[in-house]
Amino acid sequence: MSRAGIQAPGAPRPVGRYPHARRVGELLFLSGIGPRDPASDRVPGNRHDAEGRVVGHDIVLQTHAVMANVRAVLEDAGARWEDLVDVTVFLTDMAGDFTAYNAVWAEYFPDPASAPCRTTLGIDALPTPIAIELKCVARATSDGDA
């Protein structure tokens, strides 16, 4: 059984020492994926004060960006969007962001019957100044690295 680690050139660099994904048998496990831009490493929608500290964010922009990054990892691993089976979502502002994030989710998964299973958790912080991160499991469409 292959346990190949996958580094996806189309996604932002991981912020730690781990692969973007790992294929184990017929499953593909994605590490936590955030909304950073793969080319610039910037976080879309973050607002900064005069000293450069993050003082706010746009969850709609960040949700679209994280979906694009998940898609990039899936495609680089040889999987498709439709192969997603389970998604854990981490939000740093559940009360303020859930409704807008959920509306964006519905754009990507309009039919709840064919959407992946989903768990959404409100957390205090993520390792970088992002407001959303996704942890995904997908069916692997092939046994080797793409």
PDB file of C-alpha atoms in Angstrom:
ATOM      1  CA  MET A   1       0.000   0.000   0.000  1.00  0.00           C
ATOM      2  CA  SER A   2       1.453   3.364  -1.057  1.00  0.00           C
ATOM      3  CA  ARG A   3       1.885   6.062   1.583  1.00  0.00           C
ATOM      4  CA  ALA A   4       3.260   8.693  -0.764  1.00  0.00           C
ATOM      5  CA  GLY A   5       3.568  12.241   0.536  1.00  0.00           C
ATOM      6  CA  ILE A   6       2.505  14.856  -2.001  1.00  0.00           C
ATOM      7  CA  GLN A   7       3.876  18.383  -2.368  1.00  0.00           C
ATOM      8  CA  ALA A   8       1.548  20.345  -4.645  1.00  0.00           C
ATOM      9  CA  PRO A   9       3.333  23.051  -6.679  1.00  0.00           C
ATOM     10  CA  GLY A  10      -0.023  24.767  -7.363  1.00  0.00           C
ATOM     11  CA  ALA A  11      -0.730  25.370  -3.652  1.00  0.00           C
ATOM     12  CA  PRO A  12       0.892  27.642  -1.060  1.00  0.00           C
ATOM     13  CA  ARG A  13       3.926  26.216   0.729  1.00  0.00           C
ATOM     14  CA  PRO A  14       3.065  24.417   3.984  1.00  0.00           C
ATOM     15  CA  VAL A  15       3.925  26.503   7.043  1.00  0.00           C
ATOM     16  CA  GLY A  16       5.576  23.511   8.718  1.00  0.00           C
ATOM     17  CA  ARG A  17       7.424  20.315   7.901  1.00  0.00           C
ATOM     18  CA  TYR A  18       4.605  18.231   6.402  1.00  0.00           C
ATOM     19  CA  PRO A  19       3.279  17.328   2.952  1.00  0.00           C
ATOM     20  CA  HIS A  20       0.239  18.945   1.373  1.00  0.00           C
ATOM     21  CA  ALA A  21      -1.316  15.502   1.237  1.00  0.00           C
ATOM     22  CA  ARG A  22      -0.641  11.810   1.736  1.00  0.00           C
ATOM     23  CA  ARG A  23      -2.131   8.981  -0.268  1.00  0.00           C
ATOM     24  CA  VAL A  24      -2.840   5.808   1.715  1.00  0.00           C
ATOM     25  CA  GLY A  25      -4.486   3.071  -0.293  1.00  0.00           C
ATOM     26  CA  GLU A  26      -7.596   4.503  -1.903  1.00  0.00           C
ATOM     27  CA  LEU A  27      -7.729   7.596   0.315  1.00  0.00           C
ATOM     28  CA  LEU A  28      -6.061  10.979   0.031  1.00  0.00           C
ATOM     29  CA  PHE A  29      -5.560  12.908   3.289  1.00  0.00           C
ATOM     30  CA  LEU A  30      -4.920  16.639   2.923  1.00  0.00           C
ATOM     31  CA  SER A  31      -3.039  18.553   5.602  1.00  0.00           C
ATOM     32  CA  GLY A  32      -4.690  21.740   6.815  1.00  0.00           C
ATOM     33  CA  ILE A  33      -5.057  24.051   3.809  1.00  0.00           C
ATOM     34  CA  GLY A  34      -5.410  27.804   4.259  1.00  0.00           C
ATOM     35  CA  PRO A  35      -6.246  30.718   1.960  1.00  0.00           C
ATOM     36  CA  ARG A  36      -2.723  32.083   1.324  1.00  0.00           C
ATOM     37  CA  ASP A  37      -2.019  33.025  -2.294  1.00  0.00           C
ATOM     38  CA  PRO A  38       0.387  30.441  -3.794  1.00  0.00           C
ATOM     39  CA  ALA A  39       2.348  33.068  -5.762  1.00  0.00           C
ATOM     40  CA  SER A  40       2.688  35.884  -3.212  1.00  0.00           C
ATOM     41  CA  ASP A  41       2.112  34.034   0.103  1.00  0.00           C
ATOM     42  CA  ARG A  42      -0.284  36.868   1.049  1.00  0.00           C
ATOM     43  CA  VAL A  43      -3.601  36.266   2.777  1.00  0.00           C
ATOM     44  CA  PRO A  44      -6.477  37.692   0.720  1.00  0.00           C
ATOM     45  CA  GLY A  45      -8.916  39.927   2.532  1.00  0.00           C
ATOM     46  CA  ASN A  46      -6.812  40.650   5.626  1.00  0.00           C
ATOM     47  CA  ARG A  47      -6.993  44.279   6.793  1.00  0.00           C
ATOM     48  CA  HIS A  48      -3.987  45.767   8.591  1.00  0.00           C
ATOM     49  CA  ASP A  49      -3.399  48.712  10.903  1.00  0.00           C
ATOM     50  CA  ALA A  50      -0.577  51.254  10.478  1.00  0.00           C
ATOM     51  CA  GLU A  51       1.880  48.894  12.210  1.00  0.00           C
ATOM     52  CA  GLY A  52       0.969  46.009   9.889  1.00  0.00           C
ATOM     53  CA  ARG A  53      -1.040  43.987  12.427  1.00  0.00           C
ATOM     54  CA  VAL A  54      -4.101  42.152  11.126  1.00  0.00           C
ATOM     55  CA  VAL A  55      -7.205  43.950  12.408  1.00  0.00           C
ATOM     56  CA  GLY A  56      -9.877  42.260  10.311  1.00  0.00           C
ATOM     57  CA  HIS A  57     -10.562  39.910   7.451  1.00  0.00           C
ATOM     58  CA  ASP A  58     -12.986  39.169   4.629  1.00  0.00           C
ATOM     59  CA  ILE A  59     -14.202  35.607   5.133  1.00  0.00           C
ATOM     60  CA  VAL A  60     -15.767  35.484   1.647  1.00  0.00           C
ATOM     61  CA  LEU A  61     -12.408  36.192  -0.053  1.00  0.00           C
ATOM     62  CA  GLN A  62     -10.611  33.776   2.259  1.00  0.00           C
ATOM     63  CA  THR A  63     -13.183  31.020   1.705  1.00  0.00           C
ATOM     64  CA  HIS A  64     -12.900  31.308  -2.079  1.00  0.00           C
ATOM     65  CA  ALA A  65      -9.096  31.260  -1.766  1.00  0.00           C
ATOM     66  CA  VAL A  66      -9.035  28.193   0.478  1.00  0.00           C
ATOM     67  CA  MET A  67     -11.350  26.357  -1.926  1.00  0.00           C
ATOM     68  CA  ALA A  68      -8.972  27.172  -4.801  1.00  0.00           C
ATOM     69  CA  ASN A  69      -6.025  25.891  -2.761  1.00  0.00           C
ATOM     70  CA  VAL A  70      -7.812  22.653  -1.866  1.00  0.00           C
ATOM     71  CA  ARG A  71      -8.655  22.159  -5.543  1.00  0.00           C
ATOM     72  CA  ALA A  72      -4.978  22.733  -6.456  1.00  0.00           C
ATOM     73  CA  VAL A  73      -3.804  20.076  -3.984  1.00  0.00           C
ATOM     74  CA  LEU A  74      -6.445  17.615  -5.188  1.00  0.00           C
ATOM     75  CA  GLU A  75      -5.510  18.151  -8.831  1.00  0.00           C
ATOM     76  CA  ASP A  76      -1.769  17.950  -8.161  1.00  0.00           C
ATOM     77  CA  ALA A  77      -2.452  14.659  -6.338  1.00  0.00           C
ATOM     78  CA  GLY A  78      -4.459  13.292  -9.274  1.00  0.00           C
ATOM     79  CA  ALA A  79      -7.874  13.669  -7.617  1.00  0.00           C
ATOM     80  CA  ARG A  80     -10.931  15.736  -8.461  1.00  0.00           C
ATOM     81  CA  TRP A  81     -13.196  18.105  -6.539  1.00  0.00           C
ATOM     82  CA  GLU A  82     -15.931  15.450  -6.685  1.00  0.00           C
ATOM     83  CA  ASP A  83     -13.607  13.011  -4.854  1.00  0.00           C
ATOM     84  CA  LEU A  84     -13.885  14.946  -1.565  1.00  0.00           C
ATOM     85  CA  VAL A  85     -15.640  12.802   1.035  1.00  0.00           C
ATOM     86  CA  ASP A  86     -15.021  14.600   4.346  1.00  0.00           C
ATOM     87  CA  VAL A  87     -14.042  18.178   5.236  1.00  0.00           C
ATOM     88  CA  THR A  88     -13.266  19.643   8.639  1.00  0.00           C
ATOM     89  CA  VAL A  89     -13.445  23.440   8.620  1.00  0.00           C
ATOM     90  CA  PHE A  90     -11.751  25.619  11.233  1.00  0.00           C
ATOM     91  CA  LEU A  91     -13.066  29.188  11.659  1.00  0.00           C
ATOM     92  CA  THR A  92     -11.464  31.737  13.982  1.00  0.00           C
ATOM     93  CA  ASP A  93     -14.736  33.726  14.229  1.00  0.00           C
ATOM     94  CA  MET A  94     -17.633  31.284  14.188  1.00  0.00           C
ATOM     95  CA  ALA A  95     -20.214  33.866  15.265  1.00  0.00           C
ATOM     96  CA  GLY A  96     -19.128  36.498  12.753  1.00  0.00           C
ATOM     97  CA  ASP A  97     -18.158  34.323   9.799  1.00  0.00           C
ATOM     98  CA  PHE A  98     -20.293  31.180   9.697  1.00  0.00           C
ATOM     99  CA  THR A  99     -23.195  32.585   7.661  1.00  0.00           C
ATOM    100  CA  ALA A 100     -20.990  34.088   4.927  1.00  0.00           C
ATOM    101  CA  TYR A 101     -18.680  31.062   4.826  1.00  0.00           C
ATOM    102  CA  ASN A 102     -21.684  28.734   4.615  1.00  0.00           C
ATOM    103  CA  ALA A 103     -23.067  30.728   1.661  1.00  0.00           C
ATOM    104  CA  VAL A 104     -19.750  30.369  -0.190  1.00  0.00           C
ATOM    105  CA  TRP A 105     -19.702  26.636   0.660  1.00  0.00           C
ATOM    106  CA  ALA A 106     -23.129  26.345  -1.016  1.00  0.00           C
ATOM    107  CA  GLU A 107     -21.680  27.849  -4.222  1.00  0.00           C
ATOM    108  CA  TYR A 108     -19.117  25.022  -4.381  1.00  0.00           C
ATOM    109  CA  PHE A 109     -21.504  22.308  -3.159  1.00  0.00           C
ATOM    110  CA  PRO A 110     -25.019  23.314  -4.304  1.00  0.00           C
ATOM    111  CA  ASP A 111     -26.494  19.834  -3.764  1.00  0.00           C
ATOM    112  CA  PRO A 112     -26.178  18.777  -0.101  1.00  0.00           C
ATOM    113  CA  ALA A 113     -26.790  15.149  -1.084  1.00  0.00           C
ATOM    114  CA  SER A 114     -23.588  15.039  -3.157  1.00  0.00           C
ATOM    115  CA  ALA A 115     -21.497  17.347  -0.938  1.00  0.00           C
ATOM    116  CA  PRO A 116     -18.765  15.892   1.252  1.00  0.00           C
ATOM    117  CA  CYS A 117     -19.506  15.345   4.926  1.00  0.00           C
ATOM    118  CA  ARG A 118     -18.557  18.463   6.881  1.00  0.00           C
ATOM    119  CA  THR A 119     -17.708  19.458  10.418  1.00  0.00           C
ATOM    120  CA  THR A 120     -17.172  23.146  11.245  1.00  0.00           C
ATOM    121  CA  LEU A 121     -15.294  24.122  14.389  1.00  0.00           C
ATOM    122  CA  GLY A 122     -14.803  27.519  15.981  1.00  0.00           C
ATOM    123  CA  ILE A 123     -11.239  27.933  17.256  1.00  0.00           C
ATOM    124  CA  ASP A 124      -9.219  30.711  18.890  1.00  0.00           C
ATOM    125  CA  ALA A 125      -6.420  30.959  16.314  1.00  0.00           C
ATOM    126  CA  LEU A 126      -4.541  29.298  13.491  1.00  0.00           C
ATOM    127  CA  PRO A 127      -0.727  29.214  13.095  1.00  0.00           C
ATOM    128  CA  THR A 128      -0.747  32.114  10.631  1.00  0.00           C
ATOM    129  CA  PRO A 129      -3.102  35.138  10.437  1.00  0.00           C
ATOM    130  CA  ILE A 130      -5.860  33.358   8.502  1.00  0.00           C
ATOM    131  CA  ALA A 131      -9.537  33.070   9.394  1.00  0.00           C
ATOM    132  CA  ILE A 132     -10.268  29.665   7.826  1.00  0.00           C
ATOM    133  CA  GLU A 133      -8.509  26.355   7.268  1.00  0.00           C
ATOM    134  CA  LEU A 134      -9.785  23.105   5.729  1.00  0.00           C
ATOM    135  CA  LYS A 135      -8.692  19.554   6.555  1.00  0.00           C
ATOM    136  CA  CYS A 136      -9.930  17.171   3.845  1.00  0.00           C
ATOM    137  CA  VAL A 137     -10.188  13.515   2.974  1.00  0.00           C
ATOM    138  CA  ALA A 138     -10.803  12.458  -0.646  1.00  0.00           C
ATOM    139  CA  ARG A 139     -10.911   9.275  -2.683  1.00  0.00           C
ATOM    140  CA  ALA A 140      -7.619   8.804  -4.476  1.00  0.00           C
ATOM    141  CA  THR A 141      -8.144   8.239  -8.177  1.00  0.00           C
ATOM    142  CA  SER A 142      -4.776   6.577  -8.714  1.00  0.00           C
ATOM    143  CA  ASP A 143      -2.180   4.792  -6.567  1.00  0.00           C
ATOM    144  CA  GLY A 144       0.892   6.784  -7.648  1.00  0.00           C
ATOM    145  CA  ASP A 145       1.868  10.405  -7.339  1.00  0.00           C
ATOM    146  CA  ALA A 146       0.440  12.644 -10.046  1.00  0.00           C
TER     147      ALA A 146
END
